[in-house]
PDB file of C-alpha atoms in Angstrom:
ATOM      1  CA  MET A  26     145.629  19.780  80.739  1.00 52.00           C
ATOM      2  CA  ASP A  27     142.590  17.407  80.889  1.00 56.00           C
ATOM      3  CA  GLU A  28     139.509  18.945  82.486  1.00 63.00           C
ATOM      4  CA  THR A  29     137.588  15.923  83.770  1.00 64.00           C
ATOM      5  CA  ILE A  30     135.258  16.033  86.726  1.00 58.00           C
ATOM      6  CA  ASP A  31     135.692  13.172  89.154  1.00 63.00           C
ATOM      7  CA  THR A  32     132.694  13.785  91.446  1.00 66.00           C
ATOM      8  CA  LEU A  33     129.691  16.028  91.644  1.00 59.00           C
ATOM      9  CA  PHE A  34     131.379  17.930  94.451  1.00 61.00           C
ATOM     10  CA  ASP A  35     134.026  19.157  92.012  1.00 61.00           C
ATOM     11  CA  LEU A  36     131.427  21.074  89.988  1.00 60.00           C
ATOM     12  CA  GLU A  37     131.532  24.818  90.003  1.00 63.00           C
ATOM     13  CA  PRO A  38     128.245  26.768  90.033  1.00 59.00           C
ATOM     14  CA  ASP A  39     128.930  27.778  86.415  1.00 58.00           C
ATOM     15  CA  ASP A  40     129.224  24.101  85.354  1.00 55.00           C
ATOM     16  CA  ILE A  41     125.645  23.274  86.398  1.00 57.00           C
ATOM     17  CA  GLY A  42     124.305  25.052  83.327  1.00 57.00           C
ATOM     18  CA  GLY A  43     122.154  27.670  85.023  1.00 56.00           C
ATOM     19  CA  LYS A  44     119.576  25.153  86.235  1.00 57.00           C
ATOM     20  CA  THR A  45     118.039  25.888  89.588  1.00 61.00           C
ATOM     21  CA  ALA A  46     115.944  23.676  91.808  1.00 59.00           C
ATOM     22  CA  PRO A  47     112.212  24.399  91.851  1.00 60.00           C
ATOM     23  CA  VAL A  48     111.112  26.501  94.788  1.00 64.00           C
ATOM     24  CA  ALA A  49     108.989  24.591  97.299  1.00 63.00           C
ATOM     25  CA  THR A  50     105.685  26.309  97.958  1.00 61.00           C
ATOM     26  CA  PRO A  51     104.011  25.957 101.344  1.00 57.00           C
ATOM     27  CA  PRO A  52     100.694  24.075 101.368  1.00 53.00           C
ATOM     28  CA  GLU A  53      97.675  26.301 100.999  1.00 55.00           C
ATOM     29  CA  GLU A  54      95.371  26.755 103.949  1.00 54.00           C
ATOM     30  CA  PRO A  55      91.833  25.675 103.130  1.00 60.00           C
ATOM     31  CA  GLY A  56      90.330  28.652 104.976  1.00 81.00           C
ATOM     32  CA  VAL A  57      86.814  28.493 106.341  1.00 88.00           C
ATOM     33  CA  GLN A  58      84.950  25.340 105.312  1.00 91.00           C
ATOM     34  CA  THR A  59      81.419  24.123 105.947  1.00 92.00           C
ATOM     35  CA  TYR A  60      80.917  20.966 108.011  1.00 94.00           C
ATOM     36  CA  VAL A  61      77.887  18.861 108.986  1.00 93.00           C
ATOM     37  CA  ALA A  62      77.641  17.634 112.585  1.00 94.00           C
ATOM     38  CA  HIS A  63      75.313  14.821 113.746  1.00 94.00           C
ATOM     39  CA  TYR A  64      74.080  14.948 117.326  1.00 94.00           C
ATOM     40  CA  THR A  65      72.009  12.798 119.695  1.00 94.00           C
ATOM     41  CA  SER A  66      70.413  13.566 123.033  1.00 91.00           C
ATOM     42  CA  PRO A  67      70.430  11.244 126.041  1.00 89.00           C
ATOM     43  CA  VAL A  68      67.763   8.548 126.103  1.00 87.00           C
ATOM     44  CA  THR A  69      64.826  10.190 127.873  1.00 81.00           C
ATOM     45  CA  GLU A  70      61.101  10.480 127.278  1.00 78.00           C
ATOM     46  CA  SER A  71      61.727  12.372 124.046  1.00 84.00           C
ATOM     47  CA  PRO A  72      65.145  11.539 122.541  1.00 86.00           C
ATOM     48  CA  THR A  73      66.382  13.855 119.787  1.00 88.00           C
ATOM     49  CA  LYS A  74      68.629  13.122 116.797  1.00 92.00           C
ATOM     50  CA  GLY A  75      69.574  15.416 113.991  1.00 93.00           C
ATOM     51  CA  TYR A  76      72.254  17.375 112.237  1.00 94.00           C
ATOM     52  CA  PHE A  77      73.263  20.965 111.622  1.00 94.00           C
ATOM     53  CA  GLU A  78      75.773  22.857 109.509  1.00 94.00           C
ATOM     54  CA  PHE A  79      78.550  25.049 110.846  1.00 94.00           C
ATOM     55  CA  GLU A  80      81.655  26.766 109.543  1.00 93.00           C
ATOM     56  CA  SER A  81      85.136  26.243 110.913  1.00 93.00           C
ATOM     57  CA  GLU A  82      88.629  27.104 109.810  1.00 92.00           C
ATOM     58  CA  HIS A  83      90.164  24.159 111.667  1.00 90.00           C
ATOM     59  CA  ARG A  84      91.019  20.744 110.266  1.00 86.00           C
ATOM     60  CA  ALA A  85      88.273  18.105 110.226  1.00 82.00           C
ATOM     61  CA  SER A  86      88.175  15.754 113.247  1.00 82.00           C
ATOM     62  CA  SER A  87      90.379  18.027 115.339  1.00 90.00           C
ATOM     63  CA  LYS A  88      89.597  19.198 118.859  1.00 93.00           C
ATOM     64  CA  LYS A  89      89.183  22.788 117.729  1.00 94.00           C
ATOM     65  CA  ASN A  90      86.768  21.703 114.991  1.00 94.00           C
ATOM     66  CA  ALA A  91      84.707  19.726 117.522  1.00 93.00           C
ATOM     67  CA  HIS A  92      84.754  22.769 119.817  1.00 95.00           C
ATOM     68  CA  ASP A  93      83.405  24.961 116.996  1.00 95.00           C
ATOM     69  CA  ALA A  94      80.639  22.397 116.402  1.00 95.00           C
ATOM     70  CA  ARG A  95      79.736  22.342 120.093  1.00 95.00           C
ATOM     71  CA  ILE A  96      79.559  26.145 120.298  1.00 95.00           C
ATOM     72  CA  ARG A  97      77.377  26.343 117.178  1.00 95.00           C
ATOM     73  CA  MET A  98      75.039  23.637 118.556  1.00 94.00           C
ATOM     74  CA  LEU A  99      74.611  25.599 121.793  1.00 95.00           C
ATOM     75  CA  GLU A 100      73.944  28.786 119.806  1.00 95.00           C
ATOM     76  CA  LEU A 101      71.252  27.056 117.732  1.00 94.00           C
ATOM     77  CA  PHE A 102      69.455  24.993 120.378  1.00 92.00           C
ATOM     78  CA  GLY A 103      70.191  26.834 123.615  1.00 93.00           C
ATOM     79  CA  LYS A 104      70.354  25.317 127.077  1.00 91.00           C
ATOM     80  CA  ASP A 105      68.486  22.152 125.983  1.00 88.00           C
ATOM     81  CA  ALA A 106      71.583  21.074 124.017  1.00 91.00           C
ATOM     82  CA  VAL A 107      73.976  21.081 126.990  1.00 91.00           C
ATOM     83  CA  SER A 108      73.585  17.323 127.542  1.00 91.00           C
ATOM     84  CA  TRP A 109      73.586  16.426 123.836  1.00 93.00           C
ATOM     85  CA  VAL A 110      76.519  14.610 122.264  1.00 94.00           C
ATOM     86  CA  ILE A 111      78.034  15.249 118.833  1.00 94.00           C
ATOM     87  CA  ASP A 112      78.478  11.833 117.220  1.00 92.00           C
ATOM     88  CA  GLU A 113      80.398  12.768 114.088  1.00 92.00           C
ATOM     89  CA  VAL A 114      81.542  15.742 112.054  1.00 92.00           C
ATOM     90  CA  LYS A 115      81.939  15.493 108.282  1.00 91.00           C
ATOM     91  CA  LEU A 116      82.957  17.904 105.575  1.00 90.00           C
ATOM     92  CA  LYS A 117      79.900  19.090 103.652  1.00 88.00           C
ATOM     93  CA  LYS A 118      79.829  17.822 100.076  1.00 82.00           C
ATOM     94  CA  LYS A 119      79.614  20.358  97.303  1.00 74.00           C
ATOM     95  CA  LYS A 120      76.662  20.479  94.929  1.00 65.00           C
ATOM     96  CA  ASP A 121      78.649  19.050  92.008  1.00 59.00           C
ATOM     97  CA  GLU A 122      79.705  16.026  94.119  1.00 58.00           C
ATOM     98  CA  LEU A 123      76.107  15.037  94.859  1.00 54.00           C
ATOM     99  CA  CYS A 124      73.966  12.909  92.590  1.00 59.00           C
ATOM    100  CA  GLY A 125      71.412  15.663  92.136  1.00 61.00           C
ATOM    101  CA  ASP A 126      68.136  14.768  93.845  1.00 64.00           C
ATOM    102  CA  GLN A 127      68.667  11.050  93.274  1.00 69.00           C
ATOM    103  CA  ILE A 128      69.306   8.710  96.192  1.00 73.00           C
ATOM    104  CA  GLU A 129      72.586   6.801  96.080  1.00 75.00           C
ATOM    105  CA  LEU A 130      71.958   3.049  96.064  1.00 81.00           C
ATOM    106  CA  ASP A 131      74.405   0.329  97.042  1.00 83.00           C
ATOM    107  CA  PHE A 132      73.894  -2.972  95.214  1.00 89.00           C
ATOM    108  CA  ARG A 133      76.859  -4.769  96.726  1.00 90.00           C
ATOM    109  CA  GLU A 134      76.333  -7.990  98.640  1.00 91.00           C
ATOM    110  CA  PRO A 135      76.397  -7.511 102.413  1.00 90.00           C
ATOM    111  CA  LYS A 136      79.594  -8.584 104.117  1.00 90.00           C
ATOM    112  CA  LYS A 137      79.522 -12.120 105.470  1.00 90.00           C
ATOM    113  CA  PRO A 138      80.015 -12.377 109.230  1.00 89.00           C
ATOM    114  CA  ARG A 139      83.403 -13.696 110.241  1.00 87.00           C
ATOM    115  CA  LYS A 140      83.423 -17.215 111.589  1.00 87.00           C
ATOM    116  CA  ARG A 141      85.276 -17.982 114.766  1.00 83.00           C
ATOM    117  CA  ARG A 142      87.962 -20.543 114.633  1.00 83.00           C
ATOM    118  CA  ALA A 143      86.999 -23.829 116.260  1.00 81.00           C
ATOM    119  CA  SER A 144      88.754 -24.207 119.571  1.00 81.00           C
ATOM    120  CA  LYS A 145      89.930 -27.509 120.908  1.00 80.00           C
ATOM    121  CA  LYS A 146      88.857 -28.114 124.446  1.00 79.00           C
ATOM    122  CA  TRP A 147      90.863 -30.683 126.307  1.00 75.00           C
ATOM    123  CA  LEU A 148      89.725 -32.003 129.617  1.00 62.00           C
TER     124      LEU A 148
END
């Protein structure tokens, strides 16, 4: 009797050779992370701009993260901050990612403005 295997479906569990598929691990939750939020006040006699740090366990740029930033801003600045707007929220860089106390310089040429295509005007 010839023991040939025609398809992979004909394999018995013993024929696989004891190899098992790697177990998929769920992605790790980052936990509480530190973010930096930039805010501006409405244009009045004394406009205010600045930034503050806050901690959140929610994903960056999510509604819950923005809510955490808003609550922290109100805790820090009180009722004056009710009309202020949070412009952007970024993940705070770690110390080893920074360039020390040195300012980062960009020596690239500025982008050239895009030219509009000439339109033909027929009368």
